[in-house]
Coordinates of C-alpha atoms and ligand atoms in Angstrom, one line a residue:
M1 CA 24.6 21.9 21.3
L2 CA 27.4 19.6 22.4
Y3 CA 27.6 15.8 22.4
N4 CA 28.8 13.5 25.1
S5 CA 29.5 9.7 25.0
T6 CA 27.0 7.7 27.1
R7 CA 30.0 6.1 28.7
G8 CA 31.8 9.3 29.6
G9 CA 35.0 8.8 27.7
E10 CA 34.4 11.7 25.3
T11 CA 32.6 14.9 26.0
G12 CA 32.0 18.3 24.4
L13 CA 32.0 17.3 20.7
Q14 CA 30.3 19.4 18.1
A15 CA 27.6 17.7 16.1
S16 CA 29.9 17.5 13.0
E17 CA 32.6 15.8 15.0
A18 CA 30.1 13.3 16.5
I19 CA 28.8 12.5 13.0
L20 CA 32.3 11.9 11.6
K21 CA 33.1 9.6 14.5
G22 CA 29.9 7.6 14.6
L23 CA 30.7 5.6 17.7
A24 CA 32.7 7.1 20.6
D25 CA 36.2 5.8 21.3
D26 CA 35.0 4.3 24.6
G27 CA 32.3 2.2 22.7
G28 CA 29.5 4.6 23.9
L29 CA 26.9 6.4 21.8
F30 CA 26.9 10.2 21.4
M31 CA 24.0 12.1 23.0
P32 CA 23.1 15.7 22.8
E33 CA 23.6 17.4 26.2
S34 CA 19.9 18.1 26.3
I35 CA 16.8 17.4 24.2
P36 CA 16.0 20.8 22.7
A37 CA 12.5 22.3 22.5
L38 CA 10.9 23.0 19.1
K39 CA 11.0 26.8 18.5
T40 CA 8.0 26.8 16.1
S41 CA 4.4 26.1 17.2
L42 CA 2.8 22.9 16.0
K43 CA 0.2 25.0 14.3
D44 CA 2.8 26.7 12.2
L45 CA 4.5 23.4 11.5
S46 CA 1.2 22.0 10.2
R47 CA 1.4 24.5 7.3
M48 CA 5.0 23.6 6.3
S49 CA 6.5 21.2 3.8
Y50 CA 8.4 18.1 4.9
Q51 CA 11.7 19.8 4.2
D52 CA 10.8 22.9 6.3
V53 CA 9.7 20.8 9.2
C54 CA 12.9 18.8 8.9
Y55 CA 14.9 22.0 9.1
E56 CA 13.0 23.2 12.2
V57 CA 13.9 19.9 13.9
I58 CA 17.5 19.4 12.7
K59 CA 18.7 22.9 13.3
E60 CA 18.2 22.4 17.0
Y61 CA 20.7 19.5 17.0
L62 CA 23.3 20.3 14.4
T63 CA 24.0 23.8 15.7
D64 CA 27.5 24.0 14.2
F65 CA 25.9 23.8 10.6
T66 CA 24.9 27.0 8.9
E67 CA 21.3 27.4 7.7
E68 CA 22.7 27.2 4.1
E69 CA 24.5 24.0 4.8
L70 CA 21.5 22.4 6.5
R71 CA 19.1 23.4 3.8
H72 CA 21.5 22.0 1.2
C73 CA 21.6 18.6 3.0
I74 CA 17.9 18.5 3.4
N75 CA 17.1 19.5 -0.2
S76 CA 19.6 17.0 -1.5
A77 CA 18.2 14.2 0.5
Y78 CA 14.4 14.7 0.3
D79 CA 14.0 15.3 -3.4
E80 CA 12.5 13.4 -6.3
K81 CA 14.2 10.3 -5.0
F82 CA 11.1 10.0 -3.0
E83 CA 8.0 8.9 -4.9
T84 CA 5.7 11.3 -3.1
P85 CA 6.1 15.0 -2.4
A86 CA 4.8 14.5 1.1
I87 CA 8.0 12.3 1.6
A88 CA 6.3 10.6 4.7
P89 CA 2.6 10.6 4.1
L90 CA 0.1 9.7 6.8
V91 CA -2.7 7.2 5.7
K92 CA -5.7 6.5 7.8
K93 CA -7.0 2.9 7.8
D94 CA -9.1 1.0 10.3
D95 CA -8.9 3.7 13.0
A96 CA -5.1 3.9 12.9
Y97 CA -2.8 6.3 11.1
F98 CA 0.0 4.7 9.1
L99 CA 3.1 6.9 8.8
E100 CA 4.5 5.5 5.5
L101 CA 8.3 5.8 5.7
F102 CA 8.9 3.7 2.6
H103 CA 8.7 6.0 -0.4
G104 CA 12.4 6.3 -0.8
K105 CA 14.9 4.6 -3.0
T106 CA 14.8 1.2 -1.4
I107 CA 11.2 1.3 -0.2
A108 CA 12.0 0.9 3.5
F109 CA 12.4 3.3 6.4
K110 CA 16.2 3.3 6.5
D111 CA 16.1 5.5 3.4
M112 CA 14.7 8.3 5.7
A113 CA 18.0 8.6 7.5
L114 CA 20.4 7.2 4.9
S115 CA 19.4 9.7 2.3
I116 CA 20.7 12.6 4.4
L117 CA 23.6 11.0 6.3
P118 CA 26.0 11.2 3.4
H119 CA 25.4 14.9 3.0
F120 CA 25.9 15.4 6.8
M121 CA 29.2 13.5 6.5
V122 CA 30.5 15.4 3.6
T123 CA 29.6 18.7 5.2
S124 CA 31.1 17.6 8.5
A125 CA 34.3 16.6 6.8
R126 CA 34.6 20.0 5.2
K127 CA 33.8 21.8 8.5
N128 CA 36.6 19.9 10.2
N129 CA 39.1 20.3 7.4
V130 CA 39.1 16.6 6.6
T131 CA 40.2 16.3 2.9
D132 CA 40.5 12.6 2.8
K133 CA 38.0 10.5 0.9
I134 CA 35.4 9.0 3.2
V135 CA 34.9 5.3 2.6
I136 CA 31.9 3.7 4.2
L137 CA 32.3 0.1 5.1
T138 CA 29.2 -1.9 6.1
A139 CA 28.1 -5.5 6.6
T140 CA 24.5 -6.2 5.8
S141 CA 22.0 -8.9 6.2
G142 CA 20.1 -7.4 3.3
D143 CA 18.2 -4.2 3.9
T144 CA 20.8 -1.7 5.2
G145 CA 23.2 -2.6 2.4
K146 CA 21.2 -1.3 -0.5
A147 CA 19.8 1.7 1.5
A148 CA 23.4 2.7 2.3
M149 CA 24.6 2.2 -1.3
A150 CA 21.6 4.3 -2.6
G151 CA 22.2 7.0 0.0
F152 CA 25.9 7.4 -0.8
S153 CA 25.5 6.8 -4.6
D154 CA 27.5 9.4 -6.5
V155 CA 27.9 11.7 -3.4
P156 CA 31.2 13.4 -4.1
G157 CA 34.1 12.7 -1.7
T158 CA 32.6 9.3 -0.6
E159 CA 32.8 5.7 -1.6
I160 CA 30.8 2.8 -0.2
I161 CA 31.6 -0.8 0.2
V162 CA 29.0 -3.4 1.3
F163 CA 29.7 -7.0 2.3
Y164 CA 26.8 -9.4 2.4
P165 CA 26.6 -13.2 3.0
Y166 CA 26.7 -15.2 -0.2
G167 CA 23.3 -16.9 -0.5
G168 CA 22.3 -15.3 2.8
V169 CA 20.0 -12.5 1.6
S170 CA 16.8 -12.7 -0.3
R171 CA 17.0 -13.0 -4.1
F172 CA 15.4 -9.5 -4.4
Q173 CA 17.8 -7.9 -1.9
E174 CA 20.7 -9.4 -3.7
L175 CA 19.4 -8.0 -7.1
Q176 CA 18.9 -4.6 -5.5
M177 CA 22.5 -4.4 -4.3
R178 CA 24.1 -6.0 -7.5
T179 CA 22.3 -3.6 -9.8
E180 CA 23.1 -0.4 -7.9
P181 CA 24.3 2.1 -10.6
G182 CA 26.3 4.6 -8.4
K183 CA 29.9 4.8 -9.7
N184 CA 31.3 5.1 -6.1
T185 CA 29.4 2.0 -4.9
H186 CA 30.8 -1.6 -4.4
A187 CA 29.2 -4.8 -3.1
A188 CA 30.9 -8.1 -2.4
A189 CA 29.3 -11.4 -1.4
I190 CA 31.5 -13.2 1.2
R191 CA 31.6 -16.9 1.6
G192 CA 30.2 -16.9 5.2
N193 CA 27.2 -15.8 7.1
F194 CA 26.1 -12.3 8.3
D195 CA 28.1 -12.7 11.5
D196 CA 31.3 -13.4 9.5
A197 CA 30.6 -10.3 7.4
Q198 CA 30.1 -8.1 10.5
T199 CA 33.1 -9.6 12.3
G200 CA 35.2 -9.1 9.2
V201 CA 34.2 -5.4 8.9
K202 CA 34.9 -4.8 12.6
K203 CA 38.3 -6.4 12.2
I204 CA 39.1 -4.0 9.3
F205 CA 38.2 -1.0 11.5
G206 CA 40.4 -2.3 14.3
D207 CA 43.4 -3.1 12.1
R208 CA 45.6 -0.1 12.8
E209 CA 48.3 -1.1 10.2
F210 CA 45.6 -1.4 7.5
T211 CA 43.8 1.9 8.4
S212 CA 47.1 3.9 8.5
K213 CA 48.1 2.4 5.1
L214 CA 44.7 3.7 3.8
K215 CA 45.2 7.0 5.5
D216 CA 48.5 7.5 3.7
K217 CA 46.6 7.1 0.5
G218 CA 44.1 9.7 1.5
V219 CA 41.3 7.4 2.6
I220 CA 39.5 7.3 6.0
L221 CA 37.0 4.6 6.9
S222 CA 33.7 5.3 8.4
S223 CA 30.5 3.4 9.1
A224 CA 26.9 4.3 8.4
N225 CA 25.3 2.1 11.1
S226 CA 22.3 3.1 13.1
I227 CA 24.1 4.3 16.2
N228 CA 25.3 7.4 14.3
I229 CA 23.6 10.5 15.8
G230 CA 23.3 11.7 12.2
R231 CA 20.8 8.9 11.6
L232 CA 18.8 9.5 14.7
V233 CA 18.2 13.2 14.3
P234 CA 16.5 13.1 10.9
Q235 CA 14.2 10.4 12.2
V236 CA 12.8 12.8 14.8
A237 CA 11.6 15.0 12.0
Y238 CA 9.0 12.6 10.6
Y239 CA 7.3 12.2 14.0
V240 CA 7.0 15.9 14.3
Y241 CA 5.6 15.9 10.7
S242 CA 3.1 13.2 11.5
Y243 CA 1.6 15.3 14.2
A244 CA 1.6 18.4 11.9
Q245 CA -0.3 16.3 9.3
L246 CA -2.9 15.1 11.8
L247 CA -3.5 18.8 12.6
S248 CA -3.6 20.0 9.0
Q249 CA -6.0 17.1 8.1
G250 CA -8.3 18.1 11.0
E251 CA -7.9 14.7 12.6
I252 CA -6.9 16.2 16.0
E253 CA -7.2 19.4 18.0
D254 CA -4.1 21.4 18.6
G255 CA -2.4 19.9 21.7
E256 CA -4.4 16.7 21.7
K257 CA -2.3 13.7 22.8
I258 CA -1.5 10.9 20.4
N259 CA 0.2 7.5 20.8
V260 CA 2.9 6.2 18.6
C261 CA 3.5 2.5 17.8
V262 CA 6.8 1.4 16.2
P263 CA 8.0 -2.0 14.9
T264 CA 11.3 -2.1 16.7
G265 CA 14.7 -3.8 16.2
N266 CA 17.7 -1.7 17.1
F267 CA 15.5 0.8 19.0
G268 CA 16.5 3.8 16.7
N269 CA 13.2 4.5 15.2
I270 CA 11.2 4.5 18.5
L271 CA 13.9 6.5 20.2
A272 CA 13.4 9.2 17.6
A273 CA 9.7 9.3 18.6
Y274 CA 10.8 9.7 22.2
F275 CA 12.9 12.6 21.2
A276 CA 10.0 14.2 19.3
K277 CA 7.9 13.8 22.5
H278 CA 10.5 15.6 24.5
M279 CA 10.9 18.4 21.9
G280 CA 7.2 19.2 22.6
V281 CA 5.1 17.0 20.4
P282 CA 2.1 15.8 22.5
I283 CA 2.8 12.1 22.5
D284 CA 1.5 10.0 25.3
R285 CA 2.4 6.3 25.1
L286 CA 5.3 4.9 23.0
I287 CA 4.3 1.4 22.0
C288 CA 7.3 -0.7 21.3
A289 CA 6.4 -3.6 19.1
S290 CA 8.6 -6.7 18.8
N291 CA 8.3 -9.9 16.8
E292 CA 9.1 -13.3 18.4
N293 CA 12.5 -12.0 19.4
R294 CA 10.7 -10.3 22.3
V295 CA 13.7 -9.1 24.4
L296 CA 12.3 -5.6 24.6
T297 CA 8.8 -6.7 25.5
D298 CA 10.3 -8.5 28.5
F299 CA 12.5 -5.6 29.3
F300 CA 9.6 -3.1 29.5
G301 CA 7.5 -5.6 31.4
T302 CA 10.1 -6.6 34.0
G303 CA 13.0 -4.2 34.0
K304 CA 15.4 -7.0 33.2
Y305 CA 17.2 -7.0 29.8
D306 CA 18.2 -10.6 29.0
R307 CA 19.7 -11.5 25.7
N308 CA 20.4 -15.1 26.7
R309 CA 17.7 -16.8 24.6
P310 CA 17.4 -18.4 21.2
F311 CA 17.6 -16.2 18.2
I312 CA 14.5 -16.7 16.1
L313 CA 14.3 -16.1 12.3
T314 CA 11.0 -14.4 11.5
S315 CA 9.2 -12.9 8.5
S316 CA 10.3 -9.4 9.8
P317 CA 14.0 -10.0 9.5
S318 CA 15.0 -6.3 10.1
M319 CA 13.7 -6.8 13.7
D320 CA 15.4 -10.1 14.4
I321 CA 17.8 -8.6 17.0
L322 CA 18.7 -9.5 20.5
I323 CA 20.9 -6.5 21.3
S324 CA 19.1 -3.2 20.6
S325 CA 22.0 -0.9 20.5
N326 CA 20.1 2.4 20.6
L327 CA 18.5 1.4 23.9
E328 CA 21.8 2.5 25.5
R329 CA 20.7 6.1 24.9
L330 CA 17.4 5.6 26.8
I331 CA 19.3 3.8 29.6
Y332 CA 21.7 6.8 29.9
L333 CA 18.8 9.2 30.2
S334 CA 17.0 7.0 32.7
T335 CA 20.1 7.0 35.0
G336 CA 20.0 10.8 35.0
R337 CA 22.8 10.9 32.4
S338 CA 25.2 8.8 34.5
A339 CA 28.0 7.6 32.3
E340 CA 29.2 5.4 35.2
K341 CA 25.9 3.6 35.7
T342 CA 25.4 3.2 31.9
S343 CA 28.9 1.8 31.4
G344 CA 28.3 -0.7 34.3
L345 CA 25.1 -1.9 32.8
M346 CA 26.6 -2.3 29.3
K347 CA 29.5 -4.2 30.8
A348 CA 27.0 -6.6 32.4
L349 CA 25.3 -7.0 29.0
R350 CA 28.6 -7.8 27.3
E351 CA 29.8 -10.2 30.0
Q352 CA 26.7 -11.8 31.3
G353 CA 24.1 -11.0 28.6
V354 CA 21.8 -9.5 31.3
Y355 CA 21.2 -6.4 33.4
D356 CA 18.5 -5.1 35.7
I357 CA 17.4 -1.6 36.1
T358 CA 16.4 0.2 39.3
D359 CA 12.8 1.2 40.2
D360 CA 13.7 4.9 39.5
M361 CA 14.8 3.9 36.0
K362 CA 11.6 1.9 35.5
E363 CA 9.6 4.9 36.6
F364 CA 11.5 7.0 34.1
I365 CA 10.7 4.8 31.1
A366 CA 7.0 4.2 32.2
D367 CA 5.6 5.9 29.0
F368 CA 6.9 3.0 27.0
F369 CA 4.7 0.0 26.6
G370 CA 6.3 -3.2 25.2
G371 CA 4.4 -5.8 23.3
F372 CA 5.1 -8.6 20.8
A373 CA 3.4 -10.5 18.0
S374 CA 3.8 -14.1 17.1
E375 CA 4.3 -15.1 13.4
D376 CA 0.7 -16.3 13.3
E377 CA -0.6 -13.0 14.7
V378 CA 1.5 -11.1 12.1
F379 CA 0.1 -13.1 9.2
A380 CA -3.4 -12.8 10.5
S381 CA -3.0 -9.1 10.9
I382 CA -2.0 -8.6 7.2
K383 CA -4.9 -10.7 6.1
A384 CA -7.5 -9.0 8.4
L385 CA -6.6 -5.5 7.4
K386 CA -6.5 -6.4 3.8
D387 CA -10.0 -8.0 4.0
R388 CA -11.5 -5.0 5.9
T389 CA -9.9 -2.1 4.0
G390 CA -7.9 -3.3 1.0
Y391 CA -4.7 -1.9 2.5
V392 CA -1.7 -4.3 2.4
M393 CA 1.0 -4.1 5.1
D394 CA 4.5 -5.5 5.1
P395 CA 5.3 -8.0 7.9
H396 CA 7.3 -5.4 9.9
T397 CA 4.4 -2.9 9.9
A398 CA 2.0 -5.8 10.6
V399 CA 4.0 -6.6 13.8
A400 CA 3.2 -3.0 15.0
K401 CA -0.5 -3.3 13.9
A402 CA -0.9 -6.6 15.7
V403 CA 0.7 -5.3 18.9
Y404 CA -1.3 -2.1 18.7
D405 CA -4.6 -4.1 18.5
K406 CA -3.5 -6.1 21.5
Y407 CA -2.7 -2.9 23.4
V408 CA -6.1 -1.5 22.7
D409 CA -7.8 -4.7 23.8
K410 CA -5.8 -4.8 27.0
T411 CA -6.0 -1.1 28.0
G412 CA -9.1 0.2 26.3
D413 CA -6.9 3.2 25.4
K414 CA -8.6 4.8 22.3
T415 CA -6.1 7.7 21.9
K416 CA -5.4 8.3 18.2
T417 CA -2.3 6.4 17.2
V418 CA 0.4 6.8 14.6
I419 CA 1.8 3.4 13.4
A420 CA 5.3 3.7 11.9
S421 CA 5.0 1.8 8.6
T422 CA 8.6 0.8 7.9
A423 CA 8.5 -1.1 4.6
S424 CA 6.6 -1.4 1.4
P425 CA 4.8 -4.7 1.1
Y426 CA 6.5 -5.1 -2.3
K427 CA 9.8 -5.5 -0.5
F428 CA 8.6 -8.6 1.3
S429 CA 6.2 -9.9 -1.3
P430 CA 6.6 -13.7 -0.7
N431 CA 5.6 -13.5 3.0
V432 CA 2.9 -10.9 2.3
M433 CA 1.4 -13.2 -0.4
K434 CA 1.7 -16.2 2.0
A435 CA -0.4 -14.2 4.6
L436 CA -3.0 -13.5 1.9
G437 CA -3.1 -17.2 1.1
E438 CA -0.8 -17.7 -1.9
K439 CA 2.5 -19.4 -2.0
Y440 CA 5.6 -18.5 -4.0
D441 CA 9.2 -19.6 -4.3
D442 CA 12.0 -17.1 -3.5
E443 CA 13.1 -17.5 -7.1
D444 CA 9.9 -16.2 -8.6
V445 CA 10.9 -12.7 -7.6
F446 CA 8.9 -10.7 -10.2
L447 CA 6.0 -13.2 -10.5
V448 CA 5.0 -12.7 -6.9
I449 CA 5.5 -8.9 -7.3
D450 CA 3.1 -8.9 -10.3
R451 CA 0.6 -10.8 -8.3
L452 CA 0.8 -8.5 -5.4
H453 CA 0.3 -5.6 -7.7
E454 CA -2.9 -7.2 -9.0
I455 CA -4.2 -7.9 -5.5
S456 CA -3.3 -4.6 -3.8
G457 CA -4.0 -2.3 -6.7
T458 CA -1.2 0.0 -5.6
P459 CA 1.3 1.2 -8.1
E460 CA 4.5 -0.7 -8.4
P461 CA 7.3 1.4 -6.8
K462 CA 10.1 2.7 -8.9
A463 CA 12.5 0.7 -6.8
I464 CA 11.0 -2.4 -8.2
K465 CA 11.0 -1.2 -11.8
D466 CA 14.7 -0.2 -11.5
V467 CA 15.7 -3.7 -10.4
R468 CA 13.6 -5.3 -13.1
S469 CA 15.5 -3.6 -15.9
A470 CA 18.9 -2.7 -14.4
E471 CA 22.1 -4.3 -15.5
I472 CA 24.0 -6.4 -12.9
R473 CA 27.2 -4.4 -12.1
H474 CA 28.5 -6.0 -8.9
N475 CA 29.9 -9.6 -9.3
T476 CA 32.6 -9.9 -6.6
V477 CA 32.6 -12.9 -4.3
C478 CA 35.4 -13.2 -1.8
E479 CA 36.6 -15.3 1.1
V480 CA 36.1 -14.0 4.7
T481 CA 39.9 -13.9 5.0
D482 CA 40.2 -11.7 1.9
M483 CA 38.0 -8.8 2.9
E484 CA 40.9 -6.3 3.3
K485 CA 42.3 -7.2 -0.1
T486 CA 38.9 -6.7 -1.6
V487 CA 38.6 -3.3 -0.1
E488 CA 42.0 -2.3 -1.6
T489 CA 41.0 -3.7 -5.0
F490 CA 37.8 -1.7 -5.0
L491 CA 39.6 1.5 -4.0
F492 CA 42.8 1.4 -5.9
G493 CA 42.2 -1.2 -8.6
Ligands
LIG1 C1 15.5 -1.4 10.5 C2 14.1 -1.8 10.4 C3 13.2 -1.8 11.5 C4 13.7 -1.6 12.9 O1 14.1 -0.3 13.2 P1 15.0 0.1 14.4 O2 15.3 1.5 14.3 O3 16.2 -0.8 14.2 O4 14.3 -0.3 15.6 C5 11.9 -2.1 11.3 N1 11.4 -2.3 10.1 C6 12.2 -2.3 9.0 C7 11.5 -2.6 7.6 C8 13.5 -2.0 9.1 O5 14.3 -2.0 8.0

C-alpha cells in the first residue's frame, strides 16, 4: 500500500515514510492509494480479541511493517494501560450502543491513537535508518497534550514537549500535564493563548536555522497531530471491533446494517468510521454530530463549507473547531482523488474561508448526515439519560446522543446505532454536574469528582487517582518569544 498527498505534491510513499512525515510537504494529507477490504470475515472477527482485530485492520494499511513489528506495536499500546481488557467496550443504554473509547490513560478517545503512534514512529524510524532522536512538539488547548505525553512517556528514542496556554486550560487538565511522570516528557505554560502556542510551534517547525541546529545535535522534530495517517488507521479498528461485538453479543444478524454517530471536531474519528465501512463493515448512515460550532452540519446540509462565523466556546471544547482538517481526505475521495480539485478547494478555504462542492461530490458524500446540538440540548441529554438509565455521559458524547435522538425523530430510522463515546464524564465533571443540577467551581477539582462518583456509582478511573496523588514535576512558564530557547533547555539542559 502506497500513500499519496491529497494535493499531489508527494506520491508513492511507504506507510512508514508517511508516518514519519505527518503532513506532506505541499501541505496536503497522506491517503492510502485505495481503501483495502478486510481479509477476515466479520464472523471470525467477532471471536477475536481487540488486539487481534486491530492487527487484521492495520496490516492492510502498514504493509511495509512485518507481522512481528505490528504485533509489537499493538501489544505495547493496548495493554494494562487500559482499564478494561475489552479496550473499547460496547455498552447498551436506551436503545443505543455506546462504544466507550475512554478507558485509556487520559480517559478520552485520543488515547486510542496516541497509545500506538509512538510505537509506529519508532518502528518507522528504524525501518528508514533514522537514528536521530524523535522529538515531538505539540501545542494543546488541554486534551491532546496529556494524551500525547502519556503516549510517548518513556518510549525509547523519543522525547515530547507540550506547550499550553497559561491559565487557558482547565485546572484538572493542567494537573494532568504537570504530574506526568515520564522521564522524556516536558510541559511548558506559555504566557499567551492557544493560538499563540500553536503559532509558536508552527514557527519552530518552519525555522530552518533552528531545525538544522537540532539536526546537528542528533534531533529531528515531529508532530503528533491528528492528520498523521498513523493516528487515523488505528481508529478504524475500533469500528470494526464494535460490529464484531454486536455480533458476538447476539445484538445483530451477520450482515445487518448499523448506523454510526460520532461527536466530531477535526473529522478524524468519523472518517475512521467511513474507512471501516469501505473495508466491508455493514455501516449505513454516518451521523456527524457537531456542537454549536455547526460548520459541518451546514456543510452536509448545503454543500457549502463556510468558516466565516463566530467561534463559540462550548462545554465540549474538543469539538470547538471551525476548520476540520481531516475533511480534506473525504473531499479528495469525493473528487475521484483529484489532487488538483482538492488543492483548489483548500486554497479557497485558506483565502476566502469558503468553498462549494459540486452535485457529484454531494452525491458521493450522501451517506453522511450532519446534525448539531445546542448547549441546552446537550445538558438536557445528559440529565435525561441519567434519569432513565443511570448512565452518565460526558458533554462530547452527549452532543452525539442529542443529535442521534433528533435524527431518529426526523427520519424514523430505527437502524441499530453505535455512538462513539469519546470521554469519561469524570474528565468534564463540572459541566456534567451542572447538567445534573449541581454547581461547582473549577477550583474544586476533586470535590466535584467525588460527588460525581457518588451520583454515578461508577468506579473512579485510574487516571483520576494518579492525578490526586502524583507529584507536580513540570513547572516551566515561558514567554511566547522564548519557545525555541525552552525547547533547547529541555533537550540539552
Ligand atoms: C478530539 C475529540 C473529539 C473530536 O474528534 P475528531 O476526531 O477531532 O473529530 C471528540 N470528543 C473528544 C472528547 C475529543 O477529545
